[in-house]
mmCIF file of C-alpha atoms in Angstrom:
data_model
loop_
_atom_site.group_PDB
_atom_site.id
_atom_site.type_symbol
_atom_site.label_atom_id
_atom_site.label_comp_id
_atom_site.label_asym_id
_atom_site.label_seq_id
_atom_site.Cartn_x
_atom_site.Cartn_y
_atom_site.Cartn_z
ATOM 1 C CA MET A 23 188.136 223.407 304.928
ATOM 2 C CA LYS A 24 188.525 220.938 302.088
ATOM 3 C CA LEU A 25 186.437 220.410 298.968
ATOM 4 C CA PHE A 26 186.381 216.972 297.326
ATOM 5 C CA ILE A 27 185.474 217.024 293.638
ATOM 6 C CA TYR A 28 185.728 215.584 290.152
ATOM 7 C CA GLN A 29 187.230 218.151 287.769
ATOM 8 C CA HIS A 30 184.769 217.364 284.985
ATOM 9 C CA CYS A 31 181.655 217.457 287.152
ATOM 10 C CA PRO A 32 179.225 220.353 286.601
ATOM 11 C CA PHE A 33 177.815 220.005 290.120
ATOM 12 C CA CYS A 34 181.308 220.173 291.620
ATOM 13 C CA LEU A 35 181.901 223.284 289.541
ATOM 14 C CA ARG A 36 179.200 225.110 291.510
ATOM 15 C CA ALA A 37 181.182 224.680 294.717
ATOM 16 C CA GLN A 38 184.439 225.612 292.980
ATOM 17 C CA MET A 39 182.786 228.795 291.701
ATOM 18 C CA ILE A 40 181.968 230.148 295.162
ATOM 19 C CA VAL A 41 185.415 229.197 296.490
ATOM 20 C CA GLY A 42 187.094 231.078 293.652
ATOM 21 C CA LEU A 43 184.684 234.016 293.596
ATOM 22 C CA LYS A 44 185.336 234.759 297.259
ATOM 23 C CA SER A 45 188.942 233.547 297.406
ATOM 24 C CA LEU A 46 188.031 231.310 300.330
ATOM 25 C CA PRO A 47 190.690 229.251 302.164
ATOM 26 C CA VAL A 48 189.436 225.899 300.928
ATOM 27 C CA ASP A 49 191.766 223.157 299.695
ATOM 28 C CA ILE A 50 190.636 221.253 296.616
ATOM 29 C CA ASP A 51 191.066 217.474 296.589
ATOM 30 C CA ILE A 52 190.218 215.029 293.816
ATOM 31 C CA ILE A 53 188.312 211.809 294.454
ATOM 32 C CA MET A 54 189.245 209.212 291.868
ATOM 33 C CA GLU A 55 186.542 207.742 289.665
ATOM 34 C CA GLY A 56 185.696 204.251 290.867
ATOM 35 C CA ASP A 57 186.531 205.116 294.472
ATOM 36 C CA THR A 58 183.316 204.301 296.277
ATOM 37 C CA GLU A 59 184.855 203.879 299.746
ATOM 38 C CA THR A 60 186.055 207.463 300.295
ATOM 39 C CA PRO A 61 182.740 209.343 299.718
ATOM 40 C CA THR A 62 180.740 206.587 301.404
ATOM 41 C CA ARG A 63 182.937 206.902 304.486
ATOM 42 C CA MET A 64 182.314 210.664 304.500
ATOM 43 C CA VAL A 65 178.604 210.943 303.759
ATOM 44 C CA GLY A 66 177.233 207.426 303.431
ATOM 45 C CA ARG A 67 177.044 207.228 299.644
ATOM 46 C CA LYS A 68 179.056 207.761 296.456
ATOM 47 C CA VAL A 69 178.550 211.411 295.628
ATOM 48 C CA VAL A 70 180.521 214.554 294.876
ATOM 49 C CA PRO A 71 181.091 217.346 295.697
ATOM 50 C CA ILE A 72 181.722 216.923 299.431
ATOM 51 C CA LEU A 73 182.844 219.726 301.717
ATOM 52 C CA GLN A 74 184.842 218.952 304.831
ATOM 53 C CA LYS A 75 183.898 221.802 307.178
ATOM 54 C CA GLU A 76 186.041 223.482 309.816
ATOM 55 C CA ASP A 77 184.812 221.091 312.524
ATOM 56 C CA GLY A 78 185.751 218.022 310.431
ATOM 57 C CA SER A 79 182.156 217.127 309.543
ATOM 58 C CA TYR A 80 181.177 216.549 305.912
ATOM 59 C CA MET A 81 178.516 218.217 303.740
ATOM 60 C CA PRO A 82 177.300 216.850 300.369
ATOM 61 C CA GLU A 83 175.006 218.467 297.792
ATOM 62 C CA SER A 84 176.369 221.199 295.553
ATOM 63 C CA MET A 85 173.962 224.036 296.290
ATOM 64 C CA ASP A 86 174.041 223.338 300.060
ATOM 65 C CA ILE A 87 177.815 223.733 299.845
ATOM 66 C CA VAL A 88 177.424 226.930 297.813
ATOM 67 C CA HIS A 89 175.063 228.477 300.361
ATOM 68 C CA TYR A 90 177.245 227.403 303.311
ATOM 69 C CA LEU A 91 180.432 228.872 301.806
ATOM 70 C CA ASP A 92 178.588 231.960 300.610
ATOM 71 C CA SER A 93 177.537 232.657 304.183
ATOM 72 C CA LYS A 94 181.182 232.764 305.290
ATOM 73 C CA GLN A 95 181.914 236.101 303.666
ATOM 74 C CA ALA A 96 179.779 239.136 302.869
ATOM 75 C CA PRO A 97 178.184 240.089 300.633
ATOM 76 C CA GLN A 98 176.222 236.927 299.927
ATOM 77 C CA VAL A 99 175.692 236.368 296.223
ATOM 78 C CA ALA A 100 173.862 233.031 295.910
ATOM 79 C CA THR A 101 170.555 234.403 297.216
ATOM 80 C CA GLY A 102 167.105 234.957 295.803
ATOM 81 C CA THR A 103 165.569 232.809 293.089
ATOM 82 C CA VAL A 104 166.976 231.529 289.816
ATOM 83 C CA ASP A 105 165.971 233.461 286.733
ATOM 84 C CA ALA A 106 162.969 231.504 285.437
ATOM 85 C CA ALA A 107 163.786 231.933 281.744
ATOM 86 C CA ILE A 108 167.354 230.756 282.185
ATOM 87 C CA GLU A 109 166.280 227.866 284.390
ATOM 88 C CA ALA A 110 163.833 226.767 281.673
ATOM 89 C CA TRP A 111 166.570 227.091 279.042
ATOM 90 C CA CYS A 112 168.935 224.873 281.075
ATOM 91 C CA LYS A 113 166.253 222.178 281.403
ATOM 92 C CA GLN A 114 165.447 222.314 277.696
ATOM 93 C CA VAL A 115 169.071 222.056 276.534
ATOM 94 C CA SER A 116 170.272 219.619 279.192
ATOM 95 C CA LYS A 117 169.725 216.309 277.396
ATOM 96 C CA SER A 118 171.456 217.314 274.140
ATOM 97 C CA ALA A 119 174.193 219.240 275.954
ATOM 98 C CA PHE A 120 175.241 216.328 278.124
ATOM 99 C CA ASN A 121 174.874 213.826 275.280
ATOM 100 C CA LEU A 122 177.605 215.937 273.666
ATOM 101 C CA ALA A 123 179.719 216.558 276.734
ATOM 102 C CA VAL A 124 179.697 213.286 278.645
ATOM 103 C CA PRO A 125 181.286 211.028 275.967
ATOM 104 C CA ARG A 126 184.044 213.636 275.675
ATOM 105 C CA PHE A 127 184.465 213.811 279.482
ATOM 106 C CA THR A 128 185.262 210.069 279.444
ATOM 107 C CA LYS A 129 188.172 210.776 277.066
ATOM 108 C CA GLY A 130 189.282 214.022 278.747
ATOM 109 C CA ASP A 131 192.323 215.041 280.728
ATOM 110 C CA PHE A 132 190.944 215.068 284.293
ATOM 111 C CA ALA A 133 192.770 214.136 287.490
ATOM 112 C CA GLU A 134 190.013 211.736 288.584
ATOM 113 C CA LEU A 135 190.689 209.716 285.388
ATOM 114 C CA ALA A 136 194.470 209.532 285.863
ATOM 115 C CA THR A 137 194.608 205.720 285.936
ATOM 116 C CA PRO A 138 193.251 203.268 283.360
ATOM 117 C CA ALA A 139 191.071 201.663 286.065
ATOM 118 C CA ALA A 140 189.541 205.032 287.041
ATOM 119 C CA ARG A 141 188.843 205.967 283.432
ATOM 120 C CA GLU A 142 187.218 202.605 282.733
ATOM 121 C CA ALA A 143 185.088 202.862 285.868
ATOM 122 C CA TYR A 144 183.875 206.268 284.706
ATOM 123 C CA ARG A 145 183.224 205.077 281.151
ATOM 124 C CA LEU A 146 181.160 202.171 282.411
ATOM 125 C CA ARG A 147 179.199 204.425 284.771
ATOM 126 C CA GLU A 148 178.343 206.893 282.040
ATOM 127 C CA GLU A 149 177.593 204.140 279.532
ATOM 128 C CA LYS A 150 175.020 202.785 281.947
ATOM 129 C CA ALA A 151 173.465 206.262 282.283
ATOM 130 C CA PHE A 152 173.728 207.511 278.685
ATOM 131 C CA GLY A 153 173.940 204.387 276.516
ATOM 132 C CA ASP A 154 176.430 203.850 273.671
ATOM 133 C CA LEU A 155 178.937 206.662 274.088
ATOM 134 C CA GLU A 156 180.579 206.126 270.701
ATOM 135 C CA GLN A 157 177.168 206.375 269.053
ATOM 136 C CA LEU A 158 176.666 209.698 270.824
ATOM 137 C CA ILE A 159 179.976 210.890 269.365
ATOM 138 C CA ALA A 160 178.721 209.805 265.957
ATOM 139 C CA ASP A 161 175.508 211.747 266.578
ATOM 140 C CA THR A 162 177.481 214.958 267.168
ATOM 141 C CA PRO A 163 176.223 216.828 264.047
ATOM 142 C CA ALA A 164 172.562 216.463 265.015
ATOM 143 C CA LEU A 165 173.185 217.143 268.721
ATOM 144 C CA LEU A 166 175.340 220.161 267.920
ATOM 145 C CA ALA A 167 172.703 221.629 265.612
ATOM 146 C CA ASP A 168 170.103 221.299 268.369
ATOM 147 C CA VAL A 169 172.310 222.879 271.043
ATOM 148 C CA GLU A 170 173.504 225.709 268.806
ATOM 149 C CA SER A 171 169.946 226.633 267.914
ATOM 150 C CA GLN A 172 169.179 226.857 271.617
ATOM 151 C CA LEU A 173 172.360 228.871 272.254
ATOM 152 C CA VAL A 174 170.973 231.527 269.897
ATOM 153 C CA ALA A 175 167.953 231.845 272.165
ATOM 154 C CA LEU A 176 170.274 232.267 275.173
ATOM 155 C CA GLU A 177 171.982 235.338 273.745
ATOM 156 C CA PRO A 178 169.504 237.990 274.948
ATOM 157 C CA LEU A 179 169.108 236.220 278.323
ATOM 158 C CA VAL A 180 172.800 236.667 279.227
ATOM 159 C CA ALA A 181 173.338 240.068 277.587
ATOM 160 C CA GLU A 182 172.653 242.004 280.779
ATOM 161 C CA ARG A 183 174.197 239.574 283.272
ATOM 162 C CA HIS A 184 177.143 241.537 284.660
ATOM 163 C CA SER A 185 177.305 240.392 288.295
ATOM 164 C CA ILE A 186 177.323 236.890 289.751
ATOM 165 C CA ASP A 187 174.102 235.694 291.417
ATOM 166 C CA ILE A 188 172.383 232.377 292.122
ATOM 167 C CA THR A 189 171.373 231.933 288.488
ATOM 168 C CA ASP A 190 175.003 231.640 287.428
ATOM 169 C CA PHE A 191 175.516 228.577 289.590
ATOM 170 C CA ILE A 192 172.902 226.854 287.412
ATOM 171 C CA LEU A 193 173.779 228.226 283.983
ATOM 172 C CA PHE A 194 177.591 228.442 283.942
ATOM 173 C CA PRO A 195 178.238 224.700 284.648
ATOM 174 C CA VAL A 196 176.086 223.728 281.662
ATOM 175 C CA LEU A 197 177.878 226.136 279.348
ATOM 176 C CA ARG A 198 181.336 225.251 280.652
ATOM 177 C CA SER A 199 180.568 221.562 279.988
ATOM 178 C CA LEU A 200 179.839 222.448 276.389
ATOM 179 C CA THR A 201 183.285 224.053 275.925
ATOM 180 C CA ILE A 202 184.737 220.540 275.601
ATOM 181 C CA VAL A 203 182.893 220.166 272.258
ATOM 182 C CA LYS A 204 185.152 221.050 269.337
ATOM 183 C CA ASN A 205 183.877 223.665 266.903
ATOM 184 C CA ILE A 206 180.791 224.539 268.931
ATOM 185 C CA HIS A 207 179.615 228.045 268.104
ATOM 186 C CA PHE A 208 178.785 230.360 270.971
ATOM 187 C CA GLY A 209 177.281 233.719 270.144
ATOM 188 C CA ASP A 210 179.039 236.913 271.183
ATOM 189 C CA GLN A 211 176.965 237.404 274.335
ATOM 190 C CA VAL A 212 177.430 233.821 275.517
ATOM 191 C CA GLN A 213 181.150 233.951 274.782
ATOM 192 C CA ALA A 214 181.432 237.158 276.785
ATOM 193 C CA TYR A 215 179.419 235.587 279.619
ATOM 194 C CA LEU A 216 181.655 232.523 279.731
ATOM 195 C CA ALA A 217 184.791 234.639 279.857
ATOM 196 C CA ARG A 218 183.324 236.956 282.518
ATOM 197 C CA VAL A 219 182.211 234.202 284.906
ATOM 198 C CA ALA A 220 185.338 232.116 284.387
ATOM 199 C CA GLY A 221 187.463 235.167 285.170
ATOM 200 C CA ALA A 222 185.449 236.125 288.254
ATOM 201 C CA THR A 223 185.484 232.615 289.710
ATOM 202 C CA GLY A 224 188.929 231.460 288.627
ATOM 203 C CA VAL A 225 187.447 228.420 286.910
ATOM 204 C CA SER A 226 189.057 227.319 283.675
ATOM 205 C CA LEU A 227 187.040 226.444 280.597
ATOM 206 C CA LEU A 228 187.602 223.181 278.696
ATOM 207 C CA THR A 229 188.346 224.682 275.277
ATOM 208 C CA GLU A 230 192.006 223.568 275.319
ATOM 209 C CA GLN A 231 190.935 219.941 275.311
ATOM 210 C CA ALA A 232 187.892 220.326 273.062
ATOM 211 C CA MET A 233 187.257 217.289 270.902
#
């Protein structure tokens, strides 16, 4: 099997998490930003992640991929329902979190941005979705204050999370995206959670390129 991703993408990260957690024999390939033809040929539209299954057919949609790969090896972990309090937290923090992360993604060291044309295609795409990216960088102090106040509220919600379940496929990608923000303060429980899930899934955080 083969998994096609962007390295920065939080949705792609969900699929990477299950591959790493279960040490599944899945090759990881990068689709370049600006490449519309490849995903469209596979699934009829520009989207990632995409899983090429054993029979050569293609599957889009991150959680569909997670459930499919999860079913390949017992015990299944991505079952049940997402913790309602954590799901609500993710929805509440999402706008500020990605207003912080996305402008930094466009400047980051990711394989899908390895050419000037790919980086510019991504910048233009995100500018269309998020507006003036440089203004969002300038707005960092206010956005960071908002996110950090919400991170305090997350502390007790992750304190008892010691095994991976479906909730982590929703929460961890949001928090991992925030690790690209320089000087962001995570509380002790969230820091421990990030380290624990990153270690279990083999997914690296973005702290080394925080800006």
